Short mmCIF file of C-alpha atoms in Angstrom, two decimals:
data_model
loop_
_atom_site.label_atom_id
_atom_site.label_comp_id
_atom_site.label_asym_id
_atom_site.label_seq_id
_atom_site.Cartn_x
_atom_site.Cartn_y
_atom_site.Cartn_z
CA LYS A 11 -0.20 0.00 0.08
CA GLN A 12 1.26 3.33 -0.76
CA GLU A 13 2.45 5.68 1.97
CA VAL A 14 3.54 9.51 1.52
CA THR A 15 5.67 10.85 3.90
CA GLN A 16 6.70 14.47 4.71
CA ILE A 17 9.73 15.99 6.61
CA PRO A 18 9.86 18.41 8.63
CA ALA A 19 6.22 18.42 9.82
CA ALA A 20 6.83 21.78 11.24
CA LEU A 21 9.27 24.59 10.11
CA SER A 22 9.78 28.16 10.87
CA VAL A 23 12.23 30.56 8.88
CA PRO A 24 12.73 34.71 8.55
CA GLU A 25 11.34 35.85 5.96
CA GLY A 26 13.24 36.05 2.81
CA GLU A 27 14.84 32.78 3.08
CA ASN A 28 14.84 29.95 0.27
CA LEU A 29 13.26 26.69 1.45
CA VAL A 30 12.77 23.10 0.67
CA LEU A 31 9.82 20.83 1.67
CA ASN A 32 10.79 16.96 0.81
CA CYS A 33 8.20 14.49 0.25
CA SER A 34 8.73 10.37 -0.11
CA PHE A 35 6.45 7.57 -1.26
CA THR A 36 6.98 4.07 -0.61
CA ASP A 37 5.70 2.46 -4.11
CA SER A 38 7.64 4.17 -6.98
CA ALA A 39 4.78 3.38 -9.90
CA ILE A 40 2.74 6.36 -9.73
CA TYR A 41 1.22 8.29 -12.60
CA ASN A 42 1.77 11.60 -10.54
CA LEU A 43 2.43 14.15 -7.64
CA GLN A 44 0.54 17.11 -6.67
CA TRP A 45 1.56 19.88 -3.97
CA PHE A 46 -1.18 21.92 -2.27
CA ARG A 47 -1.55 24.39 0.02
CA GLN A 48 -4.07 24.42 2.93
CA ASP A 49 -4.79 27.49 5.25
CA PRO A 50 -6.08 26.92 8.76
CA GLY A 51 -10.02 25.64 8.59
CA LYS A 52 -10.10 26.29 4.83
CA GLY A 53 -9.81 23.85 1.60
CA LEU A 54 -6.83 22.51 -0.31
CA THR A 55 -5.51 25.05 -2.92
CA SER A 56 -3.33 23.38 -5.55
CA LEU A 57 -0.14 24.72 -6.40
CA LEU A 58 2.04 22.40 -8.91
CA LEU A 59 0.74 18.94 -10.65
CA ILE A 60 3.64 16.82 -11.84
CA GLN A 61 3.30 14.34 -14.09
CA SER A 62 5.46 10.48 -13.84
CA SER A 63 7.25 11.65 -16.98
CA GLN A 64 8.35 14.68 -15.84
CA ARG A 65 10.98 15.62 -13.73
CA GLU A 66 10.03 19.23 -12.61
CA GLN A 67 7.32 22.24 -12.58
CA THR A 68 7.67 25.49 -11.79
CA SER A 69 4.98 28.29 -10.50
CA GLY A 70 6.38 31.76 -10.06
CA ARG A 71 8.43 31.58 -6.58
CA LEU A 72 7.80 27.38 -6.22
CA ASN A 73 9.48 24.87 -7.91
CA ALA A 74 8.59 20.87 -7.34
CA SER A 75 11.20 18.33 -8.56
CA LEU A 76 10.41 14.39 -9.26
CA ASP A 77 12.58 11.61 -8.66
CA LYS A 78 9.87 8.87 -9.19
CA SER A 79 12.63 5.82 -8.93
CA SER A 80 14.14 6.99 -5.55
CA GLY A 81 10.32 7.75 -4.43
CA ARG A 82 11.43 11.52 -3.54
CA SER A 83 9.72 14.86 -4.39
CA THR A 84 10.89 18.67 -3.03
CA LEU A 85 9.12 21.87 -3.31
CA TYR A 86 11.36 24.84 -3.50
CA ILE A 87 10.17 28.16 -2.09
CA ALA A 88 12.30 30.84 -3.37
CA ALA A 89 12.55 34.12 -1.20
CA SER A 90 9.87 33.36 0.99
CA GLN A 91 6.94 35.75 2.44
CA PRO A 92 4.91 35.62 5.74
CA GLY A 93 1.74 34.88 3.08
CA ASP A 94 3.53 31.74 2.48
CA SER A 95 2.60 30.40 5.96
CA ALA A 96 0.53 27.34 5.49
CA THR A 97 -0.01 23.67 5.73
CA TYR A 98 1.85 22.38 2.53
CA LEU A 99 0.62 18.47 1.68
CA CYS A 100 2.01 16.20 -0.79
CA ALA A 101 -0.40 13.81 -2.73
CA VAL A 102 0.23 11.30 -4.76
CA TYR A 103 -1.99 9.40 -7.52
CA SER A 104 -0.82 5.24 -7.90
CA GLY A 105 -4.38 4.55 -9.78
CA GLY A 106 -5.16 0.69 -9.06
CA GLY A 107 -8.06 -0.59 -6.53
CA ALA A 108 -9.08 2.84 -4.97
CA ASP A 109 -8.45 5.84 -7.71
CA GLY A 110 -7.76 8.74 -5.26
CA LEU A 111 -4.86 10.54 -4.18
CA THR A 112 -2.58 9.31 -1.45
CA PHE A 113 -1.75 12.02 0.95
CA GLY A 114 1.19 12.97 3.31
CA LYS A 115 0.35 14.32 6.73
CA GLY A 116 1.86 17.98 5.40
CA THR A 117 4.78 20.58 6.40
CA HIS A 118 3.23 23.49 8.51
CA LEU A 119 5.00 26.54 7.42
CA ILE A 120 5.86 29.56 9.46
CA ILE A 121 7.70 32.51 7.87
CA GLN A 122 8.20 35.04 10.54
CA PRO A 123 8.12 38.54 9.60
CA ASP B 72 -15.93 31.82 -11.68
CA GLY B 73 -15.30 27.81 -11.85
CA GLY B 74 -14.76 26.14 -8.88
CA ILE B 75 -16.23 23.54 -6.40
CA THR B 76 -18.74 24.64 -3.58
CA GLN B 77 -19.32 22.88 -0.50
CA SER B 78 -22.32 23.40 2.14
CA PRO B 79 -22.63 23.94 4.98
CA LYS B 80 -19.69 25.18 6.21
CA TYR B 81 -20.31 24.19 9.57
CA LEU B 82 -22.66 21.24 10.27
CA PHE B 83 -23.56 19.67 13.82
CA ARG B 84 -25.07 16.43 14.28
CA LYS B 85 -26.90 14.90 17.31
CA GLU B 86 -26.35 11.23 17.72
CA GLY B 87 -28.21 8.88 16.07
CA GLN B 88 -29.01 11.15 12.95
CA ASN B 89 -27.89 11.35 9.28
CA VAL B 90 -26.82 14.04 7.42
CA THR B 91 -26.23 15.14 4.20
CA LEU B 92 -23.19 17.29 2.99
CA SER B 93 -23.48 19.07 -0.51
CA CYS B 94 -20.85 19.36 -3.00
CA GLU B 95 -21.46 20.72 -6.34
CA GLN B 96 -19.03 21.76 -9.34
CA ASN B 97 -19.05 24.14 -12.55
CA LEU B 98 -15.89 22.35 -13.95
CA ASN B 99 -17.51 19.93 -16.11
CA HIS B 100 -15.20 17.51 -14.13
CA ASP B 101 -16.08 13.80 -14.41
CA ALA B 102 -14.58 12.34 -11.67
CA MET B 103 -15.61 13.73 -8.02
CA TYR B 104 -14.27 12.75 -4.53
CA TRP B 105 -14.86 12.85 -0.80
CA TYR B 106 -12.10 13.10 1.79
CA ARG B 107 -12.12 12.99 5.45
CA GLN B 108 -9.19 14.96 7.26
CA ASP B 109 -8.91 14.60 10.98
CA PRO B 110 -5.80 16.38 13.02
CA GLY B 111 -2.56 14.50 12.71
CA GLN B 112 -3.73 12.60 10.07
CA GLY B 113 -3.28 12.80 6.25
CA LEU B 114 -6.66 13.06 4.09
CA ARG B 115 -8.05 9.56 3.76
CA LEU B 116 -10.66 8.85 0.44
CA ILE B 117 -14.05 8.09 1.64
CA TYR B 118 -15.82 7.49 -1.56
CA TYR B 119 -14.91 8.43 -5.15
CA SER B 120 -16.97 8.64 -8.52
CA GLN B 121 -15.55 8.39 -12.03
CA ILE B 122 -19.03 9.10 -14.08
CA VAL B 123 -22.73 9.50 -13.28
CA ASN B 124 -24.67 7.04 -11.77
CA ASP B 125 -21.35 4.71 -10.87
CA PHE B 126 -19.13 5.18 -7.64
CA GLN B 127 -16.77 3.02 -5.73
CA LYS B 128 -15.71 2.74 -2.18
CA GLY B 129 -12.51 4.39 -0.92
CA ASP B 130 -10.16 3.36 2.33
CA ILE B 131 -12.87 4.56 4.52
CA ALA B 132 -16.41 4.22 3.57
CA GLU B 133 -18.21 2.07 6.19
CA GLY B 134 -20.64 4.80 7.70
CA TYR B 135 -21.05 6.82 4.98
CA SER B 136 -23.43 6.88 1.63
CA VAL B 137 -22.96 9.10 -1.76
CA SER B 138 -24.88 9.39 -5.06
CA ARG B 139 -24.01 10.94 -8.38
CA GLU B 140 -27.24 11.47 -10.19
CA LYS B 141 -26.05 14.54 -11.74
CA LYS B 142 -22.44 15.36 -13.27
CA GLU B 143 -22.27 18.27 -10.54
CA SER B 144 -23.57 16.91 -8.02
CA PHE B 145 -21.67 14.37 -5.24
CA PRO B 146 -23.74 14.62 -1.94
CA LEU B 147 -22.26 12.75 1.01
CA THR B 148 -24.45 11.10 3.75
CA VAL B 149 -22.93 10.81 7.01
CA THR B 150 -25.17 7.94 8.54
CA SER B 151 -25.67 6.83 12.30
CA ALA B 152 -23.34 3.85 11.49
CA GLN B 153 -20.40 5.98 11.31
CA LYS B 154 -19.17 5.88 14.94
CA ASN B 155 -16.80 9.09 14.70
CA PRO B 156 -18.03 11.19 11.97
CA THR B 157 -16.39 14.67 13.87
CA ALA B 158 -14.03 15.54 11.06
CA PHE B 159 -13.41 18.02 8.08
CA TYR B 160 -14.68 17.08 4.90
CA LEU B 161 -13.37 18.05 1.82
CA CYS B 162 -14.98 17.35 -1.90
CA ALA B 163 -12.82 17.29 -4.91
CA SER B 164 -12.71 16.66 -8.65
CA THR B 165 -10.75 16.01 -11.59
CA ARG B 166 -11.27 16.26 -14.98
CA GLU B 167 -10.41 12.82 -15.75
CA ILE B 168 -9.07 10.07 -13.21
CA ASN B 169 -5.10 11.29 -13.85
CA THR B 170 -5.51 15.05 -13.65
CA GLU B 171 -5.14 18.07 -11.43
CA ALA B 172 -7.42 17.81 -8.27
CA PHE B 173 -9.36 20.72 -7.35
CA PHE B 174 -10.86 20.92 -3.79
CA GLY B 175 -14.03 22.97 -2.06
CA GLN B 176 -13.40 24.80 1.08
CA GLY B 177 -14.68 22.01 3.23
CA THR B 178 -17.64 20.99 5.67
CA ARG B 179 -16.55 20.90 9.18
CA LEU B 180 -19.08 18.26 10.89
CA THR B 181 -19.34 18.08 14.78
CA VAL B 182 -21.20 15.54 16.89
CA VAL B 183 -23.31 17.37 19.95
#
C-alpha cells in the first residue's frame, strides 16, 4: 500500500529565506504527484502537478521536482514571504483499486516577518 | 468563476442522526471525490465517482453513503453507523482520473 511521508512536520524560518519541503513515497509506480497549500480551516489549493514522465514544474516562486525512481519530491520556495505561511501537502496518484490521491500529513510552515 | 462549492461550512449532528453534505462543481469534471481530514492525519478517501450513476468505495467508506445522479453533484451522507463522524470533510474533482485535483472549502462536522 502506498505511503507518503513529509519532512519536516513543521518549519519556521525568517522572511526572505529560500526553503525546501520534502516528500517521499514508498511505491514508485505513480501516475502523478501534486503539491497543495492549506490555510487554517480552509480547503486545499493546488500549487503544482507533476506527471510521472516529468522531472519538475515551476510556478512563480515555487519549483517542484520529482525523482520517481527514488520515491522523492521536493518543493522549493524562493524568497519566502509571511503570506506563504500555511500547511503544505504532498499527494500521489497511484491508480489501482482505490482511485484517489494518497496524502502525506503535511508540513506546517511559518514565515516570520 | 469555476469551482467546487461545499455546503454547509459548519454542520452539527446529534447522536443517531443522518446528515448530508453537499458538493457541487461547475468545472465540467467527470470524477468527484470525498475525503476526510482528522488532526494529525493525512486526508483519507471515503468515496469516489468516475462517472454519473457510478461510484466506488475508498479506504474508509463504512458509515457513509453517496449518490451521483448529476455530473455536477456528489452529495455525501454520514449515517448513524459512522461511530466517529467529527472531522473536516473535503470534496474534490478532476477532469479525468489522472489529472489535477481541485478542492472545495470543506465542511466541518461536529457531533453534539
